[in-house]
mmCIF file with all atom_site columns, C-alpha atoms in Angstrom:
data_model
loop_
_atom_site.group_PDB
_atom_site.id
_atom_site.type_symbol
_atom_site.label_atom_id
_atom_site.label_alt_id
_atom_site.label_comp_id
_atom_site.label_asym_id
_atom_site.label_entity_id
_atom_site.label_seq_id
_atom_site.pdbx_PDB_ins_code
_atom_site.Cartn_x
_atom_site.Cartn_y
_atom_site.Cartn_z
_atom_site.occupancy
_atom_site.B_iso_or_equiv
_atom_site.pdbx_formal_charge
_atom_site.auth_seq_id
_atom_site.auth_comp_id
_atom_site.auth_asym_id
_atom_site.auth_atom_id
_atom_site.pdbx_PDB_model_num
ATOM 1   C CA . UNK A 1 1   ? -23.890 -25.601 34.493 1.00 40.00 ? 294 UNK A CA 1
ATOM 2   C CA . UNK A 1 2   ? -22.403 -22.789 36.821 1.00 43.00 ? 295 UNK A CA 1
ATOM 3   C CA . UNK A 1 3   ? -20.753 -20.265 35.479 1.00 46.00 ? 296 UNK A CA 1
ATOM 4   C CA . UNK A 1 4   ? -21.481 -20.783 31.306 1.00 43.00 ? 297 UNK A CA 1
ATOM 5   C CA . UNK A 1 5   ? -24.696 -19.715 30.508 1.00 47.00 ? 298 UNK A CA 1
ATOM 6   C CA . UNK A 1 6   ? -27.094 -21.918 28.349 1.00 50.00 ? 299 UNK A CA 1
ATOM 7   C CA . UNK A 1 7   ? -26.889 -19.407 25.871 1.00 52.00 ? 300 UNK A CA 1
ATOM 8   C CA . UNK A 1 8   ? -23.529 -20.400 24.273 1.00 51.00 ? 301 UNK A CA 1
ATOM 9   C CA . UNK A 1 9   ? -22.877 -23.651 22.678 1.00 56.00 ? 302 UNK A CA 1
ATOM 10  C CA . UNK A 1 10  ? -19.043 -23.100 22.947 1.00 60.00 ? 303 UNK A CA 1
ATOM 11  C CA . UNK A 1 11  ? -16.800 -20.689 25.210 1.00 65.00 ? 304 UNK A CA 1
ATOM 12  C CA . UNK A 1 12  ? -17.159 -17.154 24.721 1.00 63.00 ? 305 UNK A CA 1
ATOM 13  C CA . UNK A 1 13  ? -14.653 -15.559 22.916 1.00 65.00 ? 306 UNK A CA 1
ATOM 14  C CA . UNK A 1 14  ? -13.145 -11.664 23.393 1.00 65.00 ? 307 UNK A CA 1
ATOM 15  C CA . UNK A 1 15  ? -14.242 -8.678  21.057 1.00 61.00 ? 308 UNK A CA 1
ATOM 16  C CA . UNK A 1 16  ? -11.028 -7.911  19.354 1.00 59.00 ? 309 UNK A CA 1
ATOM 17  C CA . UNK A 1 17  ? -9.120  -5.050  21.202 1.00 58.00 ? 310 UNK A CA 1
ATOM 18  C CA . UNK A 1 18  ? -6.042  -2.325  20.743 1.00 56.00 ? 311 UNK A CA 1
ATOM 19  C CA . UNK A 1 19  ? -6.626  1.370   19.364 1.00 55.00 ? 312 UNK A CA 1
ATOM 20  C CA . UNK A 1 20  ? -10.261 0.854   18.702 1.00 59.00 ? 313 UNK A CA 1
ATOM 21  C CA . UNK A 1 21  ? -13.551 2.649   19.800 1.00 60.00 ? 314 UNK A CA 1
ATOM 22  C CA . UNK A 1 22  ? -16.897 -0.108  19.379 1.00 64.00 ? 315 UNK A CA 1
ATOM 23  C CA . UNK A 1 23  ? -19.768 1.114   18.754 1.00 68.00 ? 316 UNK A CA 1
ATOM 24  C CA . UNK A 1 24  ? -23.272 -0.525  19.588 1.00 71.00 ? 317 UNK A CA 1
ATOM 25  C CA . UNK A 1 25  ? -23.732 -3.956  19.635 1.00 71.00 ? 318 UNK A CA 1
ATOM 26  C CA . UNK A 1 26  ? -26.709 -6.553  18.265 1.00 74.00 ? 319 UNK A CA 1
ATOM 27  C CA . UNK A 1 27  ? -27.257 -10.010 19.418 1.00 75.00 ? 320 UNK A CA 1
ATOM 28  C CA . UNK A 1 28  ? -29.188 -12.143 16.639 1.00 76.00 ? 321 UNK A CA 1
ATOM 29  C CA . UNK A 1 29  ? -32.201 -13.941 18.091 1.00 74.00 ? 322 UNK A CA 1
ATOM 30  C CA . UNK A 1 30  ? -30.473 -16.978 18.627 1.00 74.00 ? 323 UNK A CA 1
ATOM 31  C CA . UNK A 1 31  ? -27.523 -15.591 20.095 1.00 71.00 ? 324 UNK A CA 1
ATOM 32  C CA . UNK A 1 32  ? -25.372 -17.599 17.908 1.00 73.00 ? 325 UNK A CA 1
ATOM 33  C CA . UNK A 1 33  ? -23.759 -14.127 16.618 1.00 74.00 ? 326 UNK A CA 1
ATOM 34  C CA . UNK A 1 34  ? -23.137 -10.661 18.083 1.00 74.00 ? 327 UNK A CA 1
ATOM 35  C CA . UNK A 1 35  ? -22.430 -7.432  15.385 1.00 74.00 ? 328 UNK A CA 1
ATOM 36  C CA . UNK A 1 36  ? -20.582 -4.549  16.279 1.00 74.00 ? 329 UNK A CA 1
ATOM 37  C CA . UNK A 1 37  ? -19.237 -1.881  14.820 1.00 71.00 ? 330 UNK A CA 1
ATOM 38  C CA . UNK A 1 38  ? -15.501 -1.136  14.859 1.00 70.00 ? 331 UNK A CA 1
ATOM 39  C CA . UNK A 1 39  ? -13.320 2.282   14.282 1.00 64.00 ? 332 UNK A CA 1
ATOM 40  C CA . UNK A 1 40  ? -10.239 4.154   15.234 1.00 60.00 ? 333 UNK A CA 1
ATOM 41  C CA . UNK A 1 41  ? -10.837 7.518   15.690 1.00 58.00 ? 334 UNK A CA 1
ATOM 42  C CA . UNK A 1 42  ? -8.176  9.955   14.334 1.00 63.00 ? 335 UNK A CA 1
ATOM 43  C CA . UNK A 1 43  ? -7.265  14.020  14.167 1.00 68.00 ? 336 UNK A CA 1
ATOM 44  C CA . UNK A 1 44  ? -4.656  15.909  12.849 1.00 73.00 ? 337 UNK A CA 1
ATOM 45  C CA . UNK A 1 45  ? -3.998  19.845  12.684 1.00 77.00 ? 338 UNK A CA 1
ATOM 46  C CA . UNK A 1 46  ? -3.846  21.183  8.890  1.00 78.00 ? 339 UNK A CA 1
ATOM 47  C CA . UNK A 1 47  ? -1.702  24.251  7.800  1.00 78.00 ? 340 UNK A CA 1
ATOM 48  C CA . UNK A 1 48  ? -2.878  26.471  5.503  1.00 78.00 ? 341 UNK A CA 1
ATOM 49  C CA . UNK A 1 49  ? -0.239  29.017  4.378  1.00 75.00 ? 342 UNK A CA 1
ATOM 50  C CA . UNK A 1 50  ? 1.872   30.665  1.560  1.00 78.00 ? 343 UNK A CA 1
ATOM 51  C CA . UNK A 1 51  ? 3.139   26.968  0.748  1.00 76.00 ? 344 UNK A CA 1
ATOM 52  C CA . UNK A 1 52  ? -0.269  25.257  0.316  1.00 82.00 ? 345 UNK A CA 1
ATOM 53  C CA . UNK A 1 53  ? -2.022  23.083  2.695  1.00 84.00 ? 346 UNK A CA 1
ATOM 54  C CA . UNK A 1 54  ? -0.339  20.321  5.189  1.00 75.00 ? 347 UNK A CA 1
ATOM 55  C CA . UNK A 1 55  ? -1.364  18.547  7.874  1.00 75.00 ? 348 UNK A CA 1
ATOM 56  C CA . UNK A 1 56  ? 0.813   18.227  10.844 1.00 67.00 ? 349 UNK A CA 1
ATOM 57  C CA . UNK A 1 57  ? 1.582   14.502  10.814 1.00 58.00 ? 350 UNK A CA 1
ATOM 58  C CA . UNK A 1 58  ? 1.442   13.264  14.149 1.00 60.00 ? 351 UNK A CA 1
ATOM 59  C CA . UNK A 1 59  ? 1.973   9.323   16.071 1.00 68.00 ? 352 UNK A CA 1
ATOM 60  C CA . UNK A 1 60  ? -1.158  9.755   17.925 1.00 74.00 ? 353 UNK A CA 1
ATOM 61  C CA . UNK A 1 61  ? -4.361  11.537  18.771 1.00 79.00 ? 354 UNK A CA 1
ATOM 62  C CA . UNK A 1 62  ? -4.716  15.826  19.038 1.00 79.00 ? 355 UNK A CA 1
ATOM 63  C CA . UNK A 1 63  ? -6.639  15.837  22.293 1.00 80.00 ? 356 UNK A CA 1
ATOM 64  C CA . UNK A 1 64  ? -8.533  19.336  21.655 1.00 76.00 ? 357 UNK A CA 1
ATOM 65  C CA . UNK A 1 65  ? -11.878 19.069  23.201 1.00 77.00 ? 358 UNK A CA 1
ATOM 66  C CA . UNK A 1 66  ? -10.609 21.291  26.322 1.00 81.00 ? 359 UNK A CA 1
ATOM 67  C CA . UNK A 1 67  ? -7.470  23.305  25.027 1.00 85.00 ? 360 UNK A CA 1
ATOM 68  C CA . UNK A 1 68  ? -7.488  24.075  21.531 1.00 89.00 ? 361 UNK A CA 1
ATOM 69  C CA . UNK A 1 69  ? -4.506  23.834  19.193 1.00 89.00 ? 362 UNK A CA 1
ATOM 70  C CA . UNK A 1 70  ? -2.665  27.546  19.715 1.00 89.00 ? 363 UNK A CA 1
ATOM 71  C CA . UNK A 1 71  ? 0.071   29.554  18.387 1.00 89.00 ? 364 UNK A CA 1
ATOM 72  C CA . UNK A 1 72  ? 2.223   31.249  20.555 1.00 90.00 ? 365 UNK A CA 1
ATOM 73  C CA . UNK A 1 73  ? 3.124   35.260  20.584 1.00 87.00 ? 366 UNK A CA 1
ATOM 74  C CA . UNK A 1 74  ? 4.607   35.179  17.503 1.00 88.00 ? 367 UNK A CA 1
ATOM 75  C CA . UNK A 1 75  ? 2.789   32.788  15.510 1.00 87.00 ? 368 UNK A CA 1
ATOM 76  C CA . UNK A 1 76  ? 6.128   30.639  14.566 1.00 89.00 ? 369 UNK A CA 1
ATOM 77  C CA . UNK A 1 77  ? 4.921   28.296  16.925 1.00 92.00 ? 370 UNK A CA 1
ATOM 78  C CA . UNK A 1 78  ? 2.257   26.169  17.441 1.00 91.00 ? 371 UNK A CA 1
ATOM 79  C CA . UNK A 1 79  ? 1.093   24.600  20.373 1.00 93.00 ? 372 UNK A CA 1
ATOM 80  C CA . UNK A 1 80  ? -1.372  21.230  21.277 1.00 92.00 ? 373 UNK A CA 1
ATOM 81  C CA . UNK A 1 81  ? -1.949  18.202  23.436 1.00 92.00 ? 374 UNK A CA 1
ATOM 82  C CA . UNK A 1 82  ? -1.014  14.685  22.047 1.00 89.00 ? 375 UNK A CA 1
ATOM 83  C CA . UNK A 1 83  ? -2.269  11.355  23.324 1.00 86.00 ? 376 UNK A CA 1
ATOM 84  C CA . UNK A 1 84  ? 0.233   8.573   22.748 1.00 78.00 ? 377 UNK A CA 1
ATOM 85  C CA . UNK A 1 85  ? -1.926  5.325   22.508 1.00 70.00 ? 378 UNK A CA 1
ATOM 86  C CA . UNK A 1 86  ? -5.295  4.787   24.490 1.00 66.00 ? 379 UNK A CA 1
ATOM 87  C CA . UNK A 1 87  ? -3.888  3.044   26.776 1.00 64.00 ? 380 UNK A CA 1
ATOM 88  C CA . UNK A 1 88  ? -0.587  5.168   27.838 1.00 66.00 ? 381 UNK A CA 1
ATOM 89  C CA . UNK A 1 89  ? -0.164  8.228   30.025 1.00 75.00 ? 382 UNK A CA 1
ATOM 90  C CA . UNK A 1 90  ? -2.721  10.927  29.189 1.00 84.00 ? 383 UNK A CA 1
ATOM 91  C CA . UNK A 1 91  ? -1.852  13.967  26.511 1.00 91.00 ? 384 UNK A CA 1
ATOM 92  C CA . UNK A 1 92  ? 1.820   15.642  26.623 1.00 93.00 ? 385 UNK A CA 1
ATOM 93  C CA . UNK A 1 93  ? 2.029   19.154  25.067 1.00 94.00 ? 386 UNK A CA 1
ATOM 94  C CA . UNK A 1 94  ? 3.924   19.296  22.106 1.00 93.00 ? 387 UNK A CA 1
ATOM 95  C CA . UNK A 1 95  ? 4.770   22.548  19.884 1.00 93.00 ? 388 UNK A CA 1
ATOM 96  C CA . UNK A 1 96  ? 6.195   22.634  16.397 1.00 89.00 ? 389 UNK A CA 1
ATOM 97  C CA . UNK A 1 97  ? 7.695   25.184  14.640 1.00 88.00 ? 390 UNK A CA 1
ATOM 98  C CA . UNK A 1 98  ? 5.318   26.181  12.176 1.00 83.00 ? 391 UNK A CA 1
ATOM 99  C CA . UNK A 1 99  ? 8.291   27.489  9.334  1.00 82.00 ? 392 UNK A CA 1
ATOM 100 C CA . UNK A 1 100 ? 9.877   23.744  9.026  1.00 82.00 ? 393 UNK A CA 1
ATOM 101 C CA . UNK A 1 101 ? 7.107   21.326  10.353 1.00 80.00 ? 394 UNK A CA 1
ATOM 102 C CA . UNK A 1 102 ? 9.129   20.218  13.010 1.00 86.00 ? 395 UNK A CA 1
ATOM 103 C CA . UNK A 1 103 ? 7.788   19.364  16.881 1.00 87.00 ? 396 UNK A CA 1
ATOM 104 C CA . UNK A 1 104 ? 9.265   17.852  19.941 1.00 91.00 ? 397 UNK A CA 1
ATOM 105 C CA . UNK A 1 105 ? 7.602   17.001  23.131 1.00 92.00 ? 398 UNK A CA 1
ATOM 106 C CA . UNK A 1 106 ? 7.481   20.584  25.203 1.00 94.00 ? 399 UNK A CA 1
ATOM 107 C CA . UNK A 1 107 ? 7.738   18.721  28.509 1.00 95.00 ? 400 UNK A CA 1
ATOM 108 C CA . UNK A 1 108 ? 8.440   15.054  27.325 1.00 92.00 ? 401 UNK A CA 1
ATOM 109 C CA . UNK A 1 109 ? 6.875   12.866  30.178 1.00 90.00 ? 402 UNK A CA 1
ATOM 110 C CA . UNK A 1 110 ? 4.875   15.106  31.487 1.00 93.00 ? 403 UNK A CA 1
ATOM 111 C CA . UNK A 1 111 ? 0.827   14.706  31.180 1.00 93.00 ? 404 UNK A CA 1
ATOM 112 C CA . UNK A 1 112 ? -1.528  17.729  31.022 1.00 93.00 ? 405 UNK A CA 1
ATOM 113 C CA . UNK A 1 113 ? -5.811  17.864  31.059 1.00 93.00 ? 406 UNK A CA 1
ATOM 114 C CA . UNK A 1 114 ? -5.669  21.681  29.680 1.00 94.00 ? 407 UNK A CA 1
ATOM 115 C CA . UNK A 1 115 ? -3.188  23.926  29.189 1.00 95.00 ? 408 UNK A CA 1
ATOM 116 C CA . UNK A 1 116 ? -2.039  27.448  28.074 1.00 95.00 ? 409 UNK A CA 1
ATOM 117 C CA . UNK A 1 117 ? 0.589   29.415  26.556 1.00 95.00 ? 410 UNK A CA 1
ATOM 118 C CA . UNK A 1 118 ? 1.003   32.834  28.024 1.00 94.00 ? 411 UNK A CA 1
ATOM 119 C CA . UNK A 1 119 ? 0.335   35.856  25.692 1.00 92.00 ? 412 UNK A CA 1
ATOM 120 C CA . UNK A 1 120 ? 4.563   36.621  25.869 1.00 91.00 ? 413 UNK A CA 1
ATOM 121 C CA . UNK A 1 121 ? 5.063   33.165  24.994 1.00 92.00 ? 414 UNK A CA 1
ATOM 122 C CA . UNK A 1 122 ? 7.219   32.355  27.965 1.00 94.00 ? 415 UNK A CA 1
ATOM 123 C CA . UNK A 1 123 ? 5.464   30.684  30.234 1.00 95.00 ? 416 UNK A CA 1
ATOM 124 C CA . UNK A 1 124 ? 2.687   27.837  30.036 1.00 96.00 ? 417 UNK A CA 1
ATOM 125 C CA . UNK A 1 125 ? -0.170  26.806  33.057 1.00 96.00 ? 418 UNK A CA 1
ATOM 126 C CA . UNK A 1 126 ? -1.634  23.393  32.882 1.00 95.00 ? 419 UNK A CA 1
ATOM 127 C CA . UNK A 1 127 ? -3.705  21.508  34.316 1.00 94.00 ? 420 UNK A CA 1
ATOM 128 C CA . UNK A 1 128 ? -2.574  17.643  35.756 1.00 92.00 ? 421 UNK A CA 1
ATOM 129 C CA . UNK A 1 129 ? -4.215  14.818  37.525 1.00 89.00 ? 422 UNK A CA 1
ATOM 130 C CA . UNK A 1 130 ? -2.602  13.213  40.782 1.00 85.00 ? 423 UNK A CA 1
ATOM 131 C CA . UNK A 1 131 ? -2.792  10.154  41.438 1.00 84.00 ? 424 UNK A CA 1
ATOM 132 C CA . UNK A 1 132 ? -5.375  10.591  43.885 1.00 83.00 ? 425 UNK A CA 1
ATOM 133 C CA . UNK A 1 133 ? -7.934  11.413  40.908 1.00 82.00 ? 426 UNK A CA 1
ATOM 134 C CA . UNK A 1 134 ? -7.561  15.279  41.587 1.00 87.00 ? 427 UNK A CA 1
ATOM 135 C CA . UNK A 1 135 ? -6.455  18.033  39.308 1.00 90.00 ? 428 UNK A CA 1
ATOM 136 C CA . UNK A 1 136 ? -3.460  20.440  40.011 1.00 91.00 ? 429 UNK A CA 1
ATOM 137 C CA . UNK A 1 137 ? -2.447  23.949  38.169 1.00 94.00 ? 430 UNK A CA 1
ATOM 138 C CA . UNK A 1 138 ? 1.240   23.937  37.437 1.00 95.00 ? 431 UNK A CA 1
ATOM 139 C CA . UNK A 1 139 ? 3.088   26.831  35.374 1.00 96.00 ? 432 UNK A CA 1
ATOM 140 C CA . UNK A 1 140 ? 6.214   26.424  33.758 1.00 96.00 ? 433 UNK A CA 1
ATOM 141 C CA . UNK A 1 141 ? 8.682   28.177  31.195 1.00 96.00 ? 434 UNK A CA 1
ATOM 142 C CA . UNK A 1 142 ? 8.699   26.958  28.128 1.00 95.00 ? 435 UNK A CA 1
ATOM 143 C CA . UNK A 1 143 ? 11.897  27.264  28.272 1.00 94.00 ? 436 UNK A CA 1
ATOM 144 C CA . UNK A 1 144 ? 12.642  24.694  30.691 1.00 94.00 ? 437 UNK A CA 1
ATOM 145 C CA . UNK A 1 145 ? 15.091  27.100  32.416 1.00 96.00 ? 438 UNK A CA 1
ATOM 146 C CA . UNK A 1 146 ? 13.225  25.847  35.635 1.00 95.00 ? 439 UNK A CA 1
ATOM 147 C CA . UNK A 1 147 ? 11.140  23.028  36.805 1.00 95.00 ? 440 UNK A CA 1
ATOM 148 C CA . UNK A 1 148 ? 7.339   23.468  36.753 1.00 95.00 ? 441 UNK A CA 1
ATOM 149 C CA . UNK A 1 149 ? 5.725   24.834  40.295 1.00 95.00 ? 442 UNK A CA 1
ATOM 150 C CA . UNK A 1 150 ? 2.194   23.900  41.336 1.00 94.00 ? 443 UNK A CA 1
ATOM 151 C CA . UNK A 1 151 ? -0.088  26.542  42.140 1.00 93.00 ? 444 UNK A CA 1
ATOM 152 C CA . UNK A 1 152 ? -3.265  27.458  43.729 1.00 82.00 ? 445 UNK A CA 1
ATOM 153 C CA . UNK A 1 153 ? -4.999  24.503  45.768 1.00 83.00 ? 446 UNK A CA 1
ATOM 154 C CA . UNK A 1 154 ? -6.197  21.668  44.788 1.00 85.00 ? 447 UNK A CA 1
ATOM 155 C CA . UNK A 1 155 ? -9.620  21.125  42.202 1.00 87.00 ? 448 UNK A CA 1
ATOM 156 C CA . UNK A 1 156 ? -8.506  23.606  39.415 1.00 90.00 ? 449 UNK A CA 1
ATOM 157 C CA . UNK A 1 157 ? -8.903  22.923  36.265 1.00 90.00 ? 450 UNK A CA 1
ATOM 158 C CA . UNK A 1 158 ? -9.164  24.843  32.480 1.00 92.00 ? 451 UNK A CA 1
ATOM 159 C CA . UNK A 1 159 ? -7.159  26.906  32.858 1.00 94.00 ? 452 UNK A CA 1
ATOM 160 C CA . UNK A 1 160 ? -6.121  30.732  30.970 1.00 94.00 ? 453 UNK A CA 1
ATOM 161 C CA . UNK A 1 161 ? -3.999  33.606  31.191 1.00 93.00 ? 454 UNK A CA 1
ATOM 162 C CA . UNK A 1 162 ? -6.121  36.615  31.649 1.00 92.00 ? 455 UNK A CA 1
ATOM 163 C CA . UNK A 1 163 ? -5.354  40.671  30.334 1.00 89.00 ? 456 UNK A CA 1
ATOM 164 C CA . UNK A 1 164 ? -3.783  41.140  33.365 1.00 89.00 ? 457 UNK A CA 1
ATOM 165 C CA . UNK A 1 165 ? -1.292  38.347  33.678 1.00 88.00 ? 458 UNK A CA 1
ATOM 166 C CA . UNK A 1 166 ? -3.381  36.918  36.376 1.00 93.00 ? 459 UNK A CA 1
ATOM 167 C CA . UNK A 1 167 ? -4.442  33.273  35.429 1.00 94.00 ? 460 UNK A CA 1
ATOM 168 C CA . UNK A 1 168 ? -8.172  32.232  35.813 1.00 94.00 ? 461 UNK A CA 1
ATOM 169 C CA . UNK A 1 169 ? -9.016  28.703  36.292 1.00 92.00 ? 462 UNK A CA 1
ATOM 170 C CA . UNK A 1 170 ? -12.854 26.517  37.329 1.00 93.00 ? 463 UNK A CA 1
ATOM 171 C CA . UNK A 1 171 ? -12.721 25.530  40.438 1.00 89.00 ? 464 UNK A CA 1
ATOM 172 C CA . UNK A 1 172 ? -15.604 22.666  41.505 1.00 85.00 ? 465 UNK A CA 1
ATOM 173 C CA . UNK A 1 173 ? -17.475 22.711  44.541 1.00 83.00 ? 466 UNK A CA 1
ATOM 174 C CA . UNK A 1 174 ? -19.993 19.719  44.755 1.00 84.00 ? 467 UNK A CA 1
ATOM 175 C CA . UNK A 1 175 ? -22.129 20.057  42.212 1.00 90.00 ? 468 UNK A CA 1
ATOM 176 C CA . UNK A 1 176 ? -21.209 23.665  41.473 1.00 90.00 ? 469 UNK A CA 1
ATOM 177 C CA . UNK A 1 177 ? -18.184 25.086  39.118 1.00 90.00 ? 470 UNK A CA 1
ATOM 178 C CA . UNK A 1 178 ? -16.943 28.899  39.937 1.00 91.00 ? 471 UNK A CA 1
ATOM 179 C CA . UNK A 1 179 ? -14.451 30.661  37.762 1.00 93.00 ? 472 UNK A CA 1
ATOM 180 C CA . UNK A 1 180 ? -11.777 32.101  40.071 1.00 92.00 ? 473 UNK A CA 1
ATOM 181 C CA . UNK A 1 181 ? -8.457  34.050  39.380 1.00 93.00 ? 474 UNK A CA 1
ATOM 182 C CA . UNK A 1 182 ? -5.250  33.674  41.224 1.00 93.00 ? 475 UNK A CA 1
ATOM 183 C CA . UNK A 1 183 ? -1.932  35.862  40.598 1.00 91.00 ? 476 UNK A CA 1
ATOM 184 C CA . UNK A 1 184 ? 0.855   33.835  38.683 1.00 90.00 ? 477 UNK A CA 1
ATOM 185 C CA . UNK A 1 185 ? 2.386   32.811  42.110 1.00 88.00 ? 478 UNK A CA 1
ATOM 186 C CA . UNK A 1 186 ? -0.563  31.270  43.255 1.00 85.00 ? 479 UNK A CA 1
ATOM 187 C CA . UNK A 1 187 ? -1.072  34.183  45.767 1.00 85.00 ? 480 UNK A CA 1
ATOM 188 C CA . UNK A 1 188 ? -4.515  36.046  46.078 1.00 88.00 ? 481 UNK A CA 1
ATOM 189 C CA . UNK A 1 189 ? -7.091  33.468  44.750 1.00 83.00 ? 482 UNK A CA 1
ATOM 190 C CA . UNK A 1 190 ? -10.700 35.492  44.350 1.00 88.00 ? 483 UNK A CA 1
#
């Protein structure tokens, strides 16, 4: 018949789905049965100080493969990307006061690819996608004494304060990535 393959005896029925990551698959010879492996993958940021060892509880994923967990200039604060859910908005930076354990949502709403904090502590640049597929750099008090204000073109991504307060970014062309520097207002890209 059209449209069922011989294979199956009965209708094909869906992999279970939700927060879940399969991995590999086996058909048995008679295709009767089909083995996979199923797992949730999960990370947390430990503590370690004068009071022992704790790990920052958290409802979701730590997204560090591109911007690493980071305190800010004083070290009272510590700042990282959270995923809500796999199939939500991407990451949101949160901080959390490192003294009591508490965090918030920095900029609740607000999704980010890479970020960071400058070395005052005032100010963070981050990296967003549009809806297009493209990737912004925005830069923002942490504050929130003022709204965030793109900078730079479009294309940037990872990126980092530098010495000089100037903020360095990867830009891609074709099949190439540059590193490039622009001053904080966008201005003078090099």
């Amino acid at each position: 018949r059209c449209g069922r393959p011989r294979l199956f005896a009965r209708d094909p029925e869906p992999l279970p789905s939700g927060p879940v990551e399969p991995e590999g698959l086996s058909v048995e010879h008679d295709g009767r049965s089909i083995i996979t492996s199923i797992g949730v993958h999960q990370s947390a940021i430990w503590i370690h100080d004068a009071h022992g060892e704790r790990s920052l509880s958290s409802e979701g994923e730590i997204v560090a493969n591109i911007s690493p967990p980071c305190f800010g200039a004083d070290d009272s604060v510590l700042y990282y990307l959270l995923q809500h859910g796999s199939d939500g908005p991407g990451p949101e930076l949160w901080r959390m006061v490192v003294q009591s354990g508490m965090s918030e949502a920095v900029f609740p709403g607000v999704s980010m690819l890479a970020f960071d904090v400058a070395p005052d502590g005032k100010q963070v640049v981050y990296s967003a996608s549009t809806r297009g597929g493209t990737t912004q750099l925005w830069l923002a008090p942490l504050d929130r004494s003022s709204p965030a204000r793109r900078i730079g073109r479009t294309g940037e991504t990872s990126p980092h304060f530098g010495r000089r307060g100037q903020i360095l970014f990867r830009a891609t062309e074709g099949n190439f990535n540059y590193l490039e520097q622009m001053n904080p207002d966008g201005s003078e890209p090099s």
